[in-house]
Short mmCIF file of C-alpha atoms in Angstrom, two decimals:
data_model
loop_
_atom_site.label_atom_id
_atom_site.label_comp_id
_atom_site.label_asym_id
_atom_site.label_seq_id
_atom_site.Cartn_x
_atom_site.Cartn_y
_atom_site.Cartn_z
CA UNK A 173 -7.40 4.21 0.00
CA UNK A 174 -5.17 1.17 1.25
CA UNK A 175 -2.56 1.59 2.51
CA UNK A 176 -3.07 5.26 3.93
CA UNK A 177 -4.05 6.58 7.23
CA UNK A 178 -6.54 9.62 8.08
CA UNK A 179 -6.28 12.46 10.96
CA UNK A 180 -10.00 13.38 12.88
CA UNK A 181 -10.24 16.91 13.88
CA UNK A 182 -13.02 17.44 16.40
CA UNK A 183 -13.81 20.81 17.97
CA UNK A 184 -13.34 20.28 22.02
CA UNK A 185 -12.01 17.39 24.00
CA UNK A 186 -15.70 16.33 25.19
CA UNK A 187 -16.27 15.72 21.55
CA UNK A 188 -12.86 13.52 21.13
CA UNK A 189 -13.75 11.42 23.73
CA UNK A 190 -17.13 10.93 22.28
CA UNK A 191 -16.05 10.08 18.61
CA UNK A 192 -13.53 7.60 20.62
CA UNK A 193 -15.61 5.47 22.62
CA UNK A 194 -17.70 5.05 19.60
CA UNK A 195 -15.01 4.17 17.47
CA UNK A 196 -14.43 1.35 20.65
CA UNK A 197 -17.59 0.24 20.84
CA UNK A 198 -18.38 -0.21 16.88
CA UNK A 199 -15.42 -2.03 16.77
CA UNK A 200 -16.15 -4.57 19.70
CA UNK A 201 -19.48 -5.26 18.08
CA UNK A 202 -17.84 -6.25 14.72
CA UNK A 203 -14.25 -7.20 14.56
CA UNK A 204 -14.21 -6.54 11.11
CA UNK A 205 -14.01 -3.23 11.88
CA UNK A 206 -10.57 -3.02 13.60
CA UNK A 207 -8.50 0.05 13.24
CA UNK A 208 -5.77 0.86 15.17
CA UNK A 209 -6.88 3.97 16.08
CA UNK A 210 -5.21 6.37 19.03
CA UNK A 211 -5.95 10.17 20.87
CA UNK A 212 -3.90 12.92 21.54
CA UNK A 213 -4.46 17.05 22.82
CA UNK A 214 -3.06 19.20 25.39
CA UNK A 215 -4.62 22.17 25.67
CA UNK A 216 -7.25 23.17 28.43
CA UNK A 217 -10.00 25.33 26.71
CA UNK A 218 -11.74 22.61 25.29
CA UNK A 219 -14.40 24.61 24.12
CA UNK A 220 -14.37 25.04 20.29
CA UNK A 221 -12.43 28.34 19.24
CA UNK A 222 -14.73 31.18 18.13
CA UNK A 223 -12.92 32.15 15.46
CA UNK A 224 -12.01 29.12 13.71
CA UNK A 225 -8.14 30.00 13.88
CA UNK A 226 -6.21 27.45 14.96
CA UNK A 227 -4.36 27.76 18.29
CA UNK A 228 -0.39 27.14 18.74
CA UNK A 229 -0.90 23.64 20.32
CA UNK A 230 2.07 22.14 20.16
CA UNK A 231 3.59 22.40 23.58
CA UNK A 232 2.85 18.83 24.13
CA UNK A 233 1.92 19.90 27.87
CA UNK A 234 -1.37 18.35 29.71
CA UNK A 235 -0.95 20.95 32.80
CA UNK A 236 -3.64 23.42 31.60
CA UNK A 237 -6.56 19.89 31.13
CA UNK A 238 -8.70 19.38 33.44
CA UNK A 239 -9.38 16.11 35.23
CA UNK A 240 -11.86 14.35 33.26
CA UNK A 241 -9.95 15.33 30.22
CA UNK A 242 -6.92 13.91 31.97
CA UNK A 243 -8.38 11.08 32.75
CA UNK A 244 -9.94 10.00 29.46
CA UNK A 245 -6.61 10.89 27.89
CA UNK A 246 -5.12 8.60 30.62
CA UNK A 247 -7.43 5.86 29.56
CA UNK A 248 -6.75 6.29 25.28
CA UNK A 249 -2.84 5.92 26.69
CA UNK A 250 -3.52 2.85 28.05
CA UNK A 251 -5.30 1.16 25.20
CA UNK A 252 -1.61 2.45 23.01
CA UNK A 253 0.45 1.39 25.28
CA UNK A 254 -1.53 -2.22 24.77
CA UNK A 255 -1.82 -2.17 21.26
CA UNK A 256 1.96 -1.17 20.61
CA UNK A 257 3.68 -2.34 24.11
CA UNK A 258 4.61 1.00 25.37
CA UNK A 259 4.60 2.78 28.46
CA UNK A 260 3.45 6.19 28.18
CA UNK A 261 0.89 8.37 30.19
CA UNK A 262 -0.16 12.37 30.53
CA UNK A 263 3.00 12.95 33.05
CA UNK A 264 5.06 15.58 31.05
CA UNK A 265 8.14 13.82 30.10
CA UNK A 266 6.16 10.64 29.16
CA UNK A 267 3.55 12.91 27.12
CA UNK A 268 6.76 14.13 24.93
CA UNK A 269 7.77 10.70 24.71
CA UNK A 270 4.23 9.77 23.88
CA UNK A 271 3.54 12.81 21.01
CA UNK A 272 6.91 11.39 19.40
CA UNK A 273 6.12 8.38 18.97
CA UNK A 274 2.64 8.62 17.73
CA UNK A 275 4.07 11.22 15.20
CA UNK A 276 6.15 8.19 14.24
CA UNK A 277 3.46 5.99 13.97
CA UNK A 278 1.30 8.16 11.60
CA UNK A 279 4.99 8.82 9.51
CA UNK A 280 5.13 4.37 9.15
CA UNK A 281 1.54 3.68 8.90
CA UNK A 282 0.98 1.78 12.12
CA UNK A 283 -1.85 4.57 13.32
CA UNK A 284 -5.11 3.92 10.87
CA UNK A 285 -6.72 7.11 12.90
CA UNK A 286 -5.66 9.75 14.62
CA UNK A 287 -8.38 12.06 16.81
CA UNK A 288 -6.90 15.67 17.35
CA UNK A 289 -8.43 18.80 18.77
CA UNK A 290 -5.42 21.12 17.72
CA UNK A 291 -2.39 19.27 17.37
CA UNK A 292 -0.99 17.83 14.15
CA UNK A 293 -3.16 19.84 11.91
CA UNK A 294 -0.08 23.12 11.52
CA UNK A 295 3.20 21.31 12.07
CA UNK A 296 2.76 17.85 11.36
CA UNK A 297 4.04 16.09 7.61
CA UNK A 298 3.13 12.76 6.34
CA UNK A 299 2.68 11.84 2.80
CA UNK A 300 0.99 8.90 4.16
CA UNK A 301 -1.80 11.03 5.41
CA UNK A 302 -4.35 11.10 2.25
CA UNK A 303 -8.14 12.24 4.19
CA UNK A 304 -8.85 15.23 6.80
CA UNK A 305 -11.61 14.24 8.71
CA UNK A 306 -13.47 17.93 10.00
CA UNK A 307 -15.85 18.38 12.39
CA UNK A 308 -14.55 21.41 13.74
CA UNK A 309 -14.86 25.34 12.63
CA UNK A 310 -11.73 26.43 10.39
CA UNK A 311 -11.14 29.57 8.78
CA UNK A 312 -8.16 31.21 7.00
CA UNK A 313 -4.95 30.21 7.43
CA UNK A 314 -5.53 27.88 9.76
CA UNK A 315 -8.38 26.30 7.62
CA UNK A 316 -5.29 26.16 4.55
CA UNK A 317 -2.44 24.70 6.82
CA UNK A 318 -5.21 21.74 8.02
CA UNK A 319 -6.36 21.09 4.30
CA UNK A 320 -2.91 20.73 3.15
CA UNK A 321 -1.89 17.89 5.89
CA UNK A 322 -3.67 15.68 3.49
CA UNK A 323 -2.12 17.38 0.11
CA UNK A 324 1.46 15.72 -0.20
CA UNK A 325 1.78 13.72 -3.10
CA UNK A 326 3.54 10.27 -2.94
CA UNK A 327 2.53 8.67 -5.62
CA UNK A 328 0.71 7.77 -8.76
CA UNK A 329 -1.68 6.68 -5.92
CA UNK A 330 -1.87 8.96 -3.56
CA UNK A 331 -2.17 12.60 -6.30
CA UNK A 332 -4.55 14.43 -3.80
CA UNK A 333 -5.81 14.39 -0.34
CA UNK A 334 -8.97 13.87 0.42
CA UNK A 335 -11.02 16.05 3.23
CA UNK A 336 -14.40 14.89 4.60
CA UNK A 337 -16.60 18.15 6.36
CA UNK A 338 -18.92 17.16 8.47
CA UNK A 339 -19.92 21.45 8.94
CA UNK A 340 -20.68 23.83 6.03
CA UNK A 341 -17.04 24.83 5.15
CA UNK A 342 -16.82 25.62 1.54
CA UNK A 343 -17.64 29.11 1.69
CA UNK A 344 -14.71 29.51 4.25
CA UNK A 345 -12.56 27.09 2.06
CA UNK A 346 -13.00 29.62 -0.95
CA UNK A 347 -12.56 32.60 1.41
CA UNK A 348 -9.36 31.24 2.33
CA UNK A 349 -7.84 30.31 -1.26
CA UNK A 350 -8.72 33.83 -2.42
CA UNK A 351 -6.51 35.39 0.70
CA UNK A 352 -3.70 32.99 0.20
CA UNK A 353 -3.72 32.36 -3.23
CA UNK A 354 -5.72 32.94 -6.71
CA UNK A 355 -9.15 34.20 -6.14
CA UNK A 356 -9.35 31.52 -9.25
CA UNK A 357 -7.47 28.98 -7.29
CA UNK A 358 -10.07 26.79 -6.57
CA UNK A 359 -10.41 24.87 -9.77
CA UNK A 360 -6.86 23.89 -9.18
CA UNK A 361 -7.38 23.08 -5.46
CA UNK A 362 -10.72 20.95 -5.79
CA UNK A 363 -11.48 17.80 -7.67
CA UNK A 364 -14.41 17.65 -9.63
CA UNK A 365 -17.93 15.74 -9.35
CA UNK A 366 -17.78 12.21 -9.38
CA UNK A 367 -19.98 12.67 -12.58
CA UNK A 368 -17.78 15.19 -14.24
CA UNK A 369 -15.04 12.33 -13.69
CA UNK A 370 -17.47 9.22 -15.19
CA UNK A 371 -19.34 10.76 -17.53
CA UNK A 372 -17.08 13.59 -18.87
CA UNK A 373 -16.54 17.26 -18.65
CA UNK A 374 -15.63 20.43 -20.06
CA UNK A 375 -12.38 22.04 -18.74
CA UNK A 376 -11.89 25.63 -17.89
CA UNK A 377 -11.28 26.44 -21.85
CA UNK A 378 -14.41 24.62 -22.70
CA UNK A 379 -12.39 21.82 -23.87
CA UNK A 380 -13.85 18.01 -23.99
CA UNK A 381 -12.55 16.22 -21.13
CA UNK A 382 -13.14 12.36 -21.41
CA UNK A 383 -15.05 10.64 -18.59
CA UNK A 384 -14.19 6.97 -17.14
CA UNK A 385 -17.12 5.41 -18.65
CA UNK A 386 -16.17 6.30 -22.27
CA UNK A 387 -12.27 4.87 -22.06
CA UNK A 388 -13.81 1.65 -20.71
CA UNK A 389 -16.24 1.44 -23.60
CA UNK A 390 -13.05 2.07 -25.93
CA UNK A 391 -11.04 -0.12 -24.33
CA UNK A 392 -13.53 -3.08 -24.63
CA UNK A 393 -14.79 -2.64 -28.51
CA UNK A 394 -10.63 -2.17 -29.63
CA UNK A 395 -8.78 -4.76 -27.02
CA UNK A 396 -10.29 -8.22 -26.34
CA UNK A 397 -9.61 -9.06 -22.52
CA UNK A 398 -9.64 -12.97 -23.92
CA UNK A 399 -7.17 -12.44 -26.59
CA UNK A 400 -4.06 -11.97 -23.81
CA UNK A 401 -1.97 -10.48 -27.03
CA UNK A 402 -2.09 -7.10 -28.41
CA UNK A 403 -0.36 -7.75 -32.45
CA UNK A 404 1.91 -4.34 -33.85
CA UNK A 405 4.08 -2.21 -31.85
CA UNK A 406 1.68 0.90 -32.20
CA UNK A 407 -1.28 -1.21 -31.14
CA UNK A 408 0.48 -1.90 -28.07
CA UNK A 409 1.50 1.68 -27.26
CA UNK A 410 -1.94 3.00 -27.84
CA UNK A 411 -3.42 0.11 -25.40
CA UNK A 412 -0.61 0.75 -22.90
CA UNK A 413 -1.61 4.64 -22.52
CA UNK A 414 -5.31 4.19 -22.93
CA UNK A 415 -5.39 1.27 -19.93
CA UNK A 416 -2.78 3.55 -17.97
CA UNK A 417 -5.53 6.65 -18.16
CA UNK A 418 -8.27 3.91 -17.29
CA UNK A 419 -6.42 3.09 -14.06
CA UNK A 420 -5.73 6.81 -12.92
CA UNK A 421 -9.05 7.25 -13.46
CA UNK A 422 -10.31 4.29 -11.63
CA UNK A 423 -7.96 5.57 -8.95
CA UNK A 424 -9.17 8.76 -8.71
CA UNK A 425 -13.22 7.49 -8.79
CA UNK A 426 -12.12 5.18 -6.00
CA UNK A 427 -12.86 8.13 -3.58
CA UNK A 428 -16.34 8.42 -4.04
CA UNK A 429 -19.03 6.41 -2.44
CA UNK A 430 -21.10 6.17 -5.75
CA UNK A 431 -18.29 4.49 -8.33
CA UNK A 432 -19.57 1.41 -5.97
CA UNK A 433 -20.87 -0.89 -8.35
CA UNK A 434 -20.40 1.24 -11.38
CA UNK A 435 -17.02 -0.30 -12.53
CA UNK A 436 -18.56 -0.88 -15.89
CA UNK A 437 -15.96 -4.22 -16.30
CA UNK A 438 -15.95 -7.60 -14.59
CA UNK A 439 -13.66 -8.58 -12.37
CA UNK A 440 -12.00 -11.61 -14.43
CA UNK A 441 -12.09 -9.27 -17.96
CA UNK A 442 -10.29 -6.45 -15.37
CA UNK A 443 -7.97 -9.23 -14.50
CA UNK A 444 -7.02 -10.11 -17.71
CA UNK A 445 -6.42 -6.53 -18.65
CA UNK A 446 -3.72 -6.18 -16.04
CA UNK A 447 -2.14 -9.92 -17.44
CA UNK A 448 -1.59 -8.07 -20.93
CA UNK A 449 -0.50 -5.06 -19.35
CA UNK A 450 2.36 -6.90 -17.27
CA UNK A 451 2.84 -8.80 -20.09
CA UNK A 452 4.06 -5.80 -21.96
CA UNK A 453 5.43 -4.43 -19.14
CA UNK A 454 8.34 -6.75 -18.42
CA UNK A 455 8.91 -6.82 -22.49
CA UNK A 456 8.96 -3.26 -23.32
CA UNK A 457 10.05 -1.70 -25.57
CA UNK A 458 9.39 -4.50 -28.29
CA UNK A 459 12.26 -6.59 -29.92
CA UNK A 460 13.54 -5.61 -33.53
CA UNK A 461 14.07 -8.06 -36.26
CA UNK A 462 17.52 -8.93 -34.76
CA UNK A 463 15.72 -10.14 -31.55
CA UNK A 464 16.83 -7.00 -29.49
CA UNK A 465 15.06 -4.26 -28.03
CA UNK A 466 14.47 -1.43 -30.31
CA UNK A 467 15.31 1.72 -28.52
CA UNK A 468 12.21 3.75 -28.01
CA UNK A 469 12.80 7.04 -26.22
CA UNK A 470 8.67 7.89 -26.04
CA UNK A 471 6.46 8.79 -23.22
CA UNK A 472 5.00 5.62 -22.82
CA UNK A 473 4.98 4.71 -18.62
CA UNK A 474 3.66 2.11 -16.95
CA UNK A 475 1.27 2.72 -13.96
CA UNK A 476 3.35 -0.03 -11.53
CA UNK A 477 2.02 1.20 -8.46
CA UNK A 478 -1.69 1.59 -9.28
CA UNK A 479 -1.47 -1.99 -10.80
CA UNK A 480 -0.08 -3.23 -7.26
CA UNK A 481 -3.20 -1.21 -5.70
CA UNK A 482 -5.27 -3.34 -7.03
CA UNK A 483 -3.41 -6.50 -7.11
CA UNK A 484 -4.79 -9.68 -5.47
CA UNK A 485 -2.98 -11.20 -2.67
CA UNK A 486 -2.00 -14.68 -1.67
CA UNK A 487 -4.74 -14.72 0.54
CA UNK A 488 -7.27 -14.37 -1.70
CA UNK A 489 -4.99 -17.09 -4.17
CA UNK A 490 -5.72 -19.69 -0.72
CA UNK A 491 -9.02 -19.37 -0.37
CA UNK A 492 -9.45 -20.82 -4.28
CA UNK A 493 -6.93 -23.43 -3.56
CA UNK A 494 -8.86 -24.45 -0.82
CA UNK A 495 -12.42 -24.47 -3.35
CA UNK A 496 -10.37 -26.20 -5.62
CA UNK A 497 -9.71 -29.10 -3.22
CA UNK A 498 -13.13 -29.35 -2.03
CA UNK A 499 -14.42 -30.07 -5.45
CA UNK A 500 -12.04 -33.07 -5.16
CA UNK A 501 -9.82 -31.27 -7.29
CA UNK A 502 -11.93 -31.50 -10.14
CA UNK A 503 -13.43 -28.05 -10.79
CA UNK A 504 -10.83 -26.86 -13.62
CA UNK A 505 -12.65 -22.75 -13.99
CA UNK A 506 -10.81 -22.31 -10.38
CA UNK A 507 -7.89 -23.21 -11.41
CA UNK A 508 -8.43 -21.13 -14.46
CA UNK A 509 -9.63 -18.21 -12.41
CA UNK A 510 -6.31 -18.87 -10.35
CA UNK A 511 -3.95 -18.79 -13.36
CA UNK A 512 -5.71 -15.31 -14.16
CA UNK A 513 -4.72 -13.83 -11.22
CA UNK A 514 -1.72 -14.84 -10.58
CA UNK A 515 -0.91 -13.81 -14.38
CA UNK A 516 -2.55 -10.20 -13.32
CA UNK A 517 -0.12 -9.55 -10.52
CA UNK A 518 3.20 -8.16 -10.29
CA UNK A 519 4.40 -10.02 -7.38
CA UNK A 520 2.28 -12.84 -7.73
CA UNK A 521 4.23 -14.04 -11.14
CA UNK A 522 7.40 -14.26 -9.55
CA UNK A 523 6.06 -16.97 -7.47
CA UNK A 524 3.90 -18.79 -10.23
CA UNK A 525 5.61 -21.70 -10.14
CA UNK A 526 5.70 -22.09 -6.62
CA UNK A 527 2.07 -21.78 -6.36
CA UNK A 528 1.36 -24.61 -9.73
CA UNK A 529 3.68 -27.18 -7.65
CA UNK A 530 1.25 -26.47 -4.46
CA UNK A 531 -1.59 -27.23 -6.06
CA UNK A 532 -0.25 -30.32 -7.27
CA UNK A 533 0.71 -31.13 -3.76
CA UNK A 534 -2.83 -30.35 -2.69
CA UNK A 535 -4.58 -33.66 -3.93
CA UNK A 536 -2.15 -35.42 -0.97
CA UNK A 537 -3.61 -32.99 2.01
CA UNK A 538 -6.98 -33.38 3.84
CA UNK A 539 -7.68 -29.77 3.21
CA UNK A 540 -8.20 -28.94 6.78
CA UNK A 541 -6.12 -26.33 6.75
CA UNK A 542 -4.68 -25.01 3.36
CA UNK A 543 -2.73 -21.90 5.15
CA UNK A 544 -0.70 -24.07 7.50
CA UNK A 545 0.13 -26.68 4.79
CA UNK A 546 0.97 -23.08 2.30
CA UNK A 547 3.50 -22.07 5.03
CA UNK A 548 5.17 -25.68 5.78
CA UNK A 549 5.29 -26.52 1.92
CA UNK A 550 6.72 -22.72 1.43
CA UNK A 551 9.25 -22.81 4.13
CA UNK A 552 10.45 -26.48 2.65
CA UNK A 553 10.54 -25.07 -0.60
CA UNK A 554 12.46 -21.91 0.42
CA UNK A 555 15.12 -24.88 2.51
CA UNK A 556 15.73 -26.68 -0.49
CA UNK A 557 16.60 -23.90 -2.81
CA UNK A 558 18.42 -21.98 -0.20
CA UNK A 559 20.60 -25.06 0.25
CA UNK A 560 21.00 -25.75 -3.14
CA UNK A 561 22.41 -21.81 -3.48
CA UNK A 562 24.94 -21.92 -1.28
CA UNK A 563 26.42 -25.31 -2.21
CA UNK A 564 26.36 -23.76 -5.76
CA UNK A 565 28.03 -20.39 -4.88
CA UNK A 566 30.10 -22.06 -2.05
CA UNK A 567 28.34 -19.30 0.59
CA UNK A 568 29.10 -19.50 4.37
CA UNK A 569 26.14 -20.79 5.56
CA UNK A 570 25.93 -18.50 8.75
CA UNK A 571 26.57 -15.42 7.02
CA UNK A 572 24.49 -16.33 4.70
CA UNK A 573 21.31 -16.99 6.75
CA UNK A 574 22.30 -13.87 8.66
CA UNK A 575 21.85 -11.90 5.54
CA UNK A 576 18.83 -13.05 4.17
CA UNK A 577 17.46 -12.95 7.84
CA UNK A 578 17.51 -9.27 7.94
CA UNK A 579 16.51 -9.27 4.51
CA UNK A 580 13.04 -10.38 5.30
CA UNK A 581 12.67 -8.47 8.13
CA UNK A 582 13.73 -5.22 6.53
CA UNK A 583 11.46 -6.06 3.59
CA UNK A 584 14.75 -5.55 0.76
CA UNK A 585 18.11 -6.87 -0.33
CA UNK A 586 20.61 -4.54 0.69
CA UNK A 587 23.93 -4.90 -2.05
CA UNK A 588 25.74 -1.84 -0.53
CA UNK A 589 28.92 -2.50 2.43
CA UNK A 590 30.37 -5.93 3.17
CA UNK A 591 27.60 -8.15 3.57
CA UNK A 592 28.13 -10.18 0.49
CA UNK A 593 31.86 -10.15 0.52
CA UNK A 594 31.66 -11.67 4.12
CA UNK A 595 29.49 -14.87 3.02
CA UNK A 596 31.67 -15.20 -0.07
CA UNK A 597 34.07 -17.94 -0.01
CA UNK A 598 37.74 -17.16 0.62
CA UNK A 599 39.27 -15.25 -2.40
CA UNK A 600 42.57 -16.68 -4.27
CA UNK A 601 45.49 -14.27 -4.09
CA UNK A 602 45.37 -15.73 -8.04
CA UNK A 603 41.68 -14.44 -8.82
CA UNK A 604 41.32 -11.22 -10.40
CA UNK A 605 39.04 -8.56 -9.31
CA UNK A 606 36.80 -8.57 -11.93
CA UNK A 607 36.35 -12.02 -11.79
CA UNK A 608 35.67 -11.60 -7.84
CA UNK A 609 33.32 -9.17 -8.65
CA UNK A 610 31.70 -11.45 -11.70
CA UNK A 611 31.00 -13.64 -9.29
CA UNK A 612 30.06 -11.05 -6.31
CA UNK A 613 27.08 -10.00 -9.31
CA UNK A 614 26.17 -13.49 -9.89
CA UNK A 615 25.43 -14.29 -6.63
CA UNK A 616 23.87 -10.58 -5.77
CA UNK A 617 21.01 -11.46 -9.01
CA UNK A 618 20.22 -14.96 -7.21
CA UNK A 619 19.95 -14.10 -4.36
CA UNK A 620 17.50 -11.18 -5.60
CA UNK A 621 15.69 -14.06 -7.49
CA UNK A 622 15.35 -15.53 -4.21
CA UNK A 623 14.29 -12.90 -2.21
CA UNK A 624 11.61 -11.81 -4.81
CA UNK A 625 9.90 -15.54 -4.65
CA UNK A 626 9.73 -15.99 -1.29
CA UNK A 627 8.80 -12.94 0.18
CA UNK A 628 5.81 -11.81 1.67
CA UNK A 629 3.85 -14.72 1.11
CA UNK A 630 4.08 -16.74 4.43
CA UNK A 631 6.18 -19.73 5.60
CA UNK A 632 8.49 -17.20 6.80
CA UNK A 633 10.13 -18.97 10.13
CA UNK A 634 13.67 -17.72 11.22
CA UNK A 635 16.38 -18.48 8.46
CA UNK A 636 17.42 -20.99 11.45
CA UNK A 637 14.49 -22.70 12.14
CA UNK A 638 15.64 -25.85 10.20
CA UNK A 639 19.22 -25.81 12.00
CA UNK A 640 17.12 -25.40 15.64
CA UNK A 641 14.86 -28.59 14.40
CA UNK A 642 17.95 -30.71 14.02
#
């Protein structure tokens, strides 16, 4: 899944270094293939264990390897300390220094792949970490406290862990469960068949358990995609919990190889889908006769963050922008395809507007390069309004920029401590405090507004940049 990283246990160090210098060479053959993928062991058997127990391995000392295991760990140190500007090696304080930071790295998602013989598969937690990679023998408890690595929920996303054997483990896996657990366990441990999940099931009471392809064929025969409106309050709940279950389940089927192909909707229908389901998102619950919300205390809940996992990006908005210009601007089903996207995604609609006045701009560029004219026409756009904001709120500039500066970096608007009071204009010994803080809200929601346009979508030179052009 995006937006996850994976651990690789091998059996010996010979084998590491192996699966390594593949990994390298696949990926100078094709860049399209780059991972950022590192190394890391410390113990000196490097044979695989005969027992499939998993050694204590978290000394974090190389004294016990021998030299061409020192050496090829010497050599995966190097390529880190390129790809994040570092300066670690297998000497012992640097090693510590070393096992930190990659533990960091797997924590923030900077790793895509981490190759272990022992360590990080008993001590090591990151709910980031969603697929076990085995080729190695595991038994017991060891074979329990590797599996669950991969088990710690995050998210509507990320429900399970995936683990990929490449050896005959199962038998060991349900040896294991019965030990530790529920000699019935395993039905709550293991997902089920990918055609259990797409055609439908029975559960352990026998009961009917809906598969994927039946909720799609519902969802097409009650709920138009081309109609963009769902009419009646209960028509809209049932299509908001029916598309929810189709994208858990889409979610889950994402993890095996043969739901490939087998999405049983078009893209653009899909994308319409998600446009009603926003829609009724950001108006929900419905408004009563009196124009305001009726209150609704139900269990309907909106799957945000599997709508975002599937969400198209500006990148992919750019790239029809660009088709659309080549056609001289005259091929209106891209810009119709466009609208549907943008429509589809959460944090794409924020920056609609932006992206209509762009493509009006776009009849006025040679086309040569759409991305570069994106980022100038952003970062102009961003100058103007930015301007226009603190005129309007009377801001100090400085502060200001300062703010929004570490903003972007930091990837959120931060309203807690003095950051807004300091870029706030002087206050009147005459002005009441909840006028100052009126106005301290005002400026807080614009500034949001702000934020939530421009952000992550390029053009985004230092908060300065127009000051250091003048």
């Amino acid at each position: 899944l995006s937006g996850f990283n994976s651990i690789f246990a091998v059996a010996s160090v010979p084998m590491a270094k192996l699966y390594y210098q593949e990994f390298k060479k696949q990926m100078a053959e094709d860049p399209s293939k780059s991972l950022k993928i590192a190394t890391i062991f410390s113990y000196g058997a490097n044979e695989e264990e005969a027992d499939g127990v998993i050694d204590d391995e978290n000394s974090e000392d190389t004294s016990a390897l021998d030299q061409n295991s020192r050496d090829f760990l010497e050599d995966a140190i190097r390529d880190y300390n390129v790809m994040f500007h570092t300066n670690y090696d297998t000497s012992s304080d640097k090693f510590q220094n070393y096992y930190k930071d990659v533990s960091l790295r797997m924590k923030n998602k900077e790793l895509d792949l981490l190759i272990v013989v022992n360590m990080f598969l008993t001590g090591f937690d990151a709910t980031t970490l969603n697929t076990l990679w085995v080729d190695k023998n595991l038994k017991m408890h060891g074979l329990i406290q590797a599996f669950s690595r991969t088990n710690r929920i995050l998210n509507s996303i990320k429900t399970y862990g995936n683990i990929v054997c490449f050896r005959r483990l199962q038998p060991r896996m349900e040896s294991a469960i019965a030990l530790f657990g529920d000699r019935d366990a395993s039905s709550i441990v293991l997902v089920r068949t990918f055609k259990e999940y797409y055609y439908g099931c029975r559960d352990d009471d026998g009961k009917p358990v809906r598969g994927y392809i039946d909720m799609i064929a519902e969802l097409q025969e009650k709920y138009h995609a081309s109609e963009h409106q769902i009419i009646g309050e209960k028509n809209q709940k049932n299509f908001i919990m029916l598309f929810g279950a189709v994208l858990r389940m889409r979610n889950l089927l994402s993890c095996f190889d043969e739901f490939v192909g087998k999405e049983g909707i078009s893209e653009r229908d899909m994308q319409d889908y998600l446009s009603i389901y926003e829609d009724l998102r950001q108006n929900w619950p419905p408004k009563g006769p009196e124009g305001e919300k009726t209150d609704i205390t139900d269990d309907v809940v909106f799957e945000v963050e599997l709508v975002k996992q599937i969400e198209v990006n500006i990148d992919y908005i750019l790239m029809l922008v660009k088709q659309y210009h080549d056609s001289n601007c005259e091929d209106k089903e891209i810009l119709v395809t466009i609208q549907k996207a943008v429509d589809s995604s959460p944090t794409l609609r924020s920056k609609k507007k932006l992206i209509e006045a762009f493509i009006e701009d776009v009849n006025d560029s040679d086309g040569n390069d759409i991305i570069g004219d994106w980022n100038d026409f952003v970062f102009e756009k961003r100058e103007e309004e930015l301007e226009d904001i603190i005129k309007a709120e009377k801001l100090k500039p400085e502060a200001t920029r300062n703010f929004l500066e570490n903003a972007f970096q930091q990837g959120e608007i931060k309203t807690t401590g003095t950051d807004i009071d300091s870029m706030m204009p002087p206050v009147s010994r005459f002005t009441k405090n909840n006028k100052r803080e009126e106005k301290k809200m005002g400026i807080i929601d614009r500034l949001k507004a702000f934020f939530e346009k421009y952000f992550g979508i390029g053009g985004n030179r230092s908060f300065f940049s127009k000051k250091e052009e003048n």
